[in-house]
């Protein structure tokens, strides 16, 4: 039961109905017998700053999750940013300290890398091809470099966005072997689809399946469908595959621990 001592958490989004974080994080709190609740908060961009200021002044609120379209705007409203948020310019989780200070960080990339590790695919020392240069891909590029990938090549339809991701990662990790390139998957240990191709049934594949080598791990971050056409075809080609849900599962744990200071 929610009572006067219950700690508050929120997720801000626009639209809000599609979010799954309330179910997942409330189950997380319940499993740990924490007196805490996370509620969905529907906020349009023009109301964002006022709501964040309200959160800052809400003394029984310990943090909030941020999703589309607010990840970049909230980064500018925080008092401090963690390394992944600084490198990507966006946040998906904010912790509210007891004095009202807001600390933001980005766990998309860390969740993806941790998901790989839990499935036995540590990216350290591996050659990685990253397809896409949007919000999720930028965070994953940062975390692959942080995890010690031997090489990261970023391939994106809009080349300038791939170049920008590479530049930001190089700023954070000057020693990292990261560059923009094409989507030919031959010669990589890990290929990650971080484009939105695969969400709709008639989307083209993001790469040429016949150029995949059977040892290459093909990883998705799309969660619906679980077995995207890319994963189905990669599997039929003999490649090991990695599902999008592992990223979210690990991200939720990382976000909860950050907000709970665990
Ligand atoms: N599993 C998880 O926890 C998790 C977390 C976050 C996101 N996601 C999923 O990741 C995907 C990307 O999300 P995002 O936030 O990074 O989106 P985003 O910022 O909009 O980026 C979309 C990316 O897909 C590329 N793209 C879109 N349509 C394309 C097409 N027709 N041909 C080639 N490339 C195309 C874009 O290329 P351009 O730059 O050329 O437009 C861009 O690189 C979504 O499916 C999202 O659901 C999953």
mmCIF file of N, CA and C and ligand atoms in Angstrom, residues 71 108 132-137 156-158 161 194-197 199 221-223 244 247-248 251, ligand 1:
data_model
loop_
_atom_site.group_PDB
_atom_site.id
_atom_site.type_symbol
_atom_site.label_atom_id
_atom_site.label_comp_id
_atom_site.label_asym_id
_atom_site.label_seq_id
_atom_site.Cartn_x
_atom_site.Cartn_y
_atom_site.Cartn_z
ATOM 1 N N UNK A 71 15.125 13.149 -23.710
ATOM 2 C CA UNK A 71 16.442 12.738 -23.202
ATOM 3 C C UNK A 71 17.503 13.842 -23.302
ATOM 4 N N UNK A 108 21.600 3.375 -21.529
ATOM 5 C CA UNK A 108 21.317 2.557 -22.719
ATOM 6 C C UNK A 108 22.523 1.682 -23.082
ATOM 7 N N UNK A 132 23.806 2.153 -37.206
ATOM 8 C CA UNK A 132 22.977 3.209 -36.643
ATOM 9 C C UNK A 132 23.822 4.230 -35.912
ATOM 10 N N UNK A 133 23.311 5.458 -35.838
ATOM 11 C CA UNK A 133 24.012 6.520 -35.111
ATOM 12 C C UNK A 133 23.006 7.426 -34.418
ATOM 13 N N UNK A 134 21.861 6.862 -34.030
ATOM 14 C CA UNK A 134 20.853 7.616 -33.291
ATOM 15 C C UNK A 134 21.174 7.614 -31.805
ATOM 16 N N UNK A 135 20.160 7.917 -30.996
ATOM 17 C CA UNK A 135 20.367 8.027 -29.554
ATOM 18 C C UNK A 135 20.910 6.748 -28.942
ATOM 19 N N UNK A 136 20.287 5.620 -29.256
ATOM 20 C CA UNK A 136 20.721 4.351 -28.653
ATOM 21 C C UNK A 136 22.102 3.973 -29.157
ATOM 22 N N UNK A 137 22.343 4.131 -30.455
ATOM 23 C CA UNK A 137 23.646 3.751 -31.019
ATOM 24 C C UNK A 137 24.778 4.581 -30.410
ATOM 25 N N UNK A 156 26.140 4.230 -40.696
ATOM 26 C CA UNK A 156 24.815 4.842 -40.617
ATOM 27 C C UNK A 156 24.405 5.413 -41.964
ATOM 28 N N UNK A 157 23.094 5.373 -42.227
ATOM 29 C CA UNK A 157 22.554 5.955 -43.475
ATOM 30 C C UNK A 157 23.044 7.395 -43.635
ATOM 31 N N UNK A 158 22.923 8.176 -42.577
ATOM 32 C CA UNK A 158 23.397 9.571 -42.610
ATOM 33 C C UNK A 158 24.814 9.600 -42.037
ATOM 34 N N UNK A 161 26.108 11.752 -39.027
ATOM 35 C CA UNK A 161 25.755 11.361 -37.652
ATOM 36 C C UNK A 161 26.720 10.302 -37.121
ATOM 37 N N UNK A 194 21.490 -1.212 -34.251
ATOM 38 C CA UNK A 194 20.910 -0.167 -33.396
ATOM 39 C C UNK A 194 20.173 0.858 -34.256
ATOM 40 N N UNK A 195 19.763 0.434 -35.461
ATOM 41 C CA UNK A 195 18.845 1.274 -36.250
ATOM 42 C C UNK A 195 17.427 0.870 -35.845
ATOM 43 N N UNK A 196 16.452 1.594 -36.377
ATOM 44 C CA UNK A 196 15.075 1.171 -36.099
ATOM 45 C C UNK A 196 14.569 0.195 -37.162
ATOM 46 N N UNK A 197 15.444 -0.229 -38.090
ATOM 47 C CA UNK A 197 15.025 -1.180 -39.130
ATOM 48 C C UNK A 197 14.781 -2.556 -38.511
ATOM 49 N N UNK A 199 11.581 -3.005 -36.936
ATOM 50 C CA UNK A 199 10.376 -2.824 -36.106
ATOM 51 C C UNK A 199 9.119 -3.079 -36.943
ATOM 52 N N UNK A 221 18.763 -4.546 -30.798
ATOM 53 C CA UNK A 221 18.258 -3.844 -29.614
ATOM 54 C C UNK A 221 16.746 -3.650 -29.718
ATOM 55 N N UNK A 222 16.196 -3.982 -30.898
ATOM 56 C CA UNK A 222 14.733 -3.941 -31.044
ATOM 57 C C UNK A 222 14.127 -5.062 -30.194
ATOM 58 N N UNK A 223 13.061 -4.731 -29.483
ATOM 59 C CA UNK A 223 12.464 -5.732 -28.585
ATOM 60 C C UNK A 223 11.212 -6.374 -29.167
ATOM 61 N N UNK A 244 17.035 -8.186 -28.190
ATOM 62 C CA UNK A 244 16.949 -6.817 -27.686
ATOM 63 C C UNK A 244 16.535 -6.718 -26.231
ATOM 64 N N UNK A 247 19.104 -5.990 -23.274
ATOM 65 C CA UNK A 247 19.529 -4.602 -23.018
ATOM 66 C C UNK A 247 18.598 -3.944 -22.011
ATOM 67 N N UNK A 248 17.302 -4.095 -22.244
ATOM 68 C CA UNK A 248 16.341 -3.452 -21.340
ATOM 69 C C UNK A 248 16.407 -4.065 -19.945
ATOM 70 N N UNK A 251 19.402 -2.726 -18.264
ATOM 71 C CA UNK A 251 19.291 -1.279 -18.079
ATOM 72 C C UNK A 251 18.409 -0.931 -16.884
HETATM 73 N N1 LIG B 1 16.362 -2.616 -26.106
HETATM 74 C C1 LIG B 1 16.367 -1.409 -25.573
HETATM 75 O O1 LIG B 1 16.470 -1.263 -24.348
HETATM 76 C C2 LIG B 1 16.280 -0.172 -26.455
HETATM 77 C C3 LIG B 1 16.614 1.090 -25.926
HETATM 78 C C4 LIG B 1 16.558 2.216 -26.766
HETATM 79 C C5 LIG B 1 16.148 2.069 -28.096
HETATM 80 N N2 LIG B 1 15.817 0.821 -28.562
HETATM 81 C C6 LIG B 1 15.432 0.646 -29.989
HETATM 82 O O2 LIG B 1 16.513 1.076 -30.800
HETATM 83 C C7 LIG B 1 16.044 1.583 -32.043
HETATM 84 C C8 LIG B 1 16.693 2.944 -32.314
HETATM 85 O O3 LIG B 1 16.288 3.845 -31.299
HETATM 86 P P1 LIG B 1 16.908 5.322 -31.205
HETATM 87 O O4 LIG B 1 16.317 5.961 -30.009
HETATM 88 O O5 LIG B 1 18.394 5.275 -31.329
HETATM 89 O O6 LIG B 1 16.281 5.997 -32.536
HETATM 90 P P2 LIG B 1 16.816 7.230 -33.376
HETATM 91 O O7 LIG B 1 17.632 8.139 -32.545
HETATM 92 O O8 LIG B 1 15.630 7.743 -34.105
HETATM 93 O O9 LIG B 1 17.807 6.558 -34.469
HETATM 94 C C9 LIG B 1 17.320 5.719 -35.502
HETATM 95 C C10 LIG B 1 18.483 5.122 -36.287
HETATM 96 O O10 LIG B 1 17.947 4.230 -37.283
HETATM 97 C C11 LIG B 1 18.376 4.664 -38.568
HETATM 98 N N3 LIG B 1 17.306 4.435 -39.553
HETATM 99 C C12 LIG B 1 16.003 4.696 -39.405
HETATM 100 N N4 LIG B 1 15.332 4.382 -40.541
HETATM 101 C C13 LIG B 1 16.257 3.910 -41.411
HETATM 102 C C14 LIG B 1 16.186 3.433 -42.747
HETATM 103 N N5 LIG B 1 15.037 3.376 -43.417
HETATM 104 N N6 LIG B 1 17.343 3.019 -43.345
HETATM 105 C C15 LIG B 1 18.509 3.079 -42.682
HETATM 106 N N7 LIG B 1 18.642 3.527 -41.415
HETATM 107 C C16 LIG B 1 17.521 3.941 -40.786
HETATM 108 C C17 LIG B 1 18.662 6.140 -38.415
HETATM 109 O O11 LIG B 1 19.522 6.555 -39.459
HETATM 110 P P3 LIG B 1 19.628 8.133 -39.861
HETATM 111 O O12 LIG B 1 20.543 8.750 -38.862
HETATM 112 O O13 LIG B 1 20.180 8.102 -41.232
HETATM 113 O O14 LIG B 1 18.228 8.687 -39.801
HETATM 114 C C18 LIG B 1 19.316 6.166 -37.031
HETATM 115 O O15 LIG B 1 20.648 5.733 -37.088
HETATM 116 C C19 LIG B 1 14.524 1.625 -31.922
HETATM 117 O O16 LIG B 1 14.026 0.469 -32.571
HETATM 118 C C20 LIG B 1 14.274 1.530 -30.436
HETATM 119 O O17 LIG B 1 13.050 0.905 -30.142
HETATM 120 C C21 LIG B 1 15.890 -0.289 -27.770
#
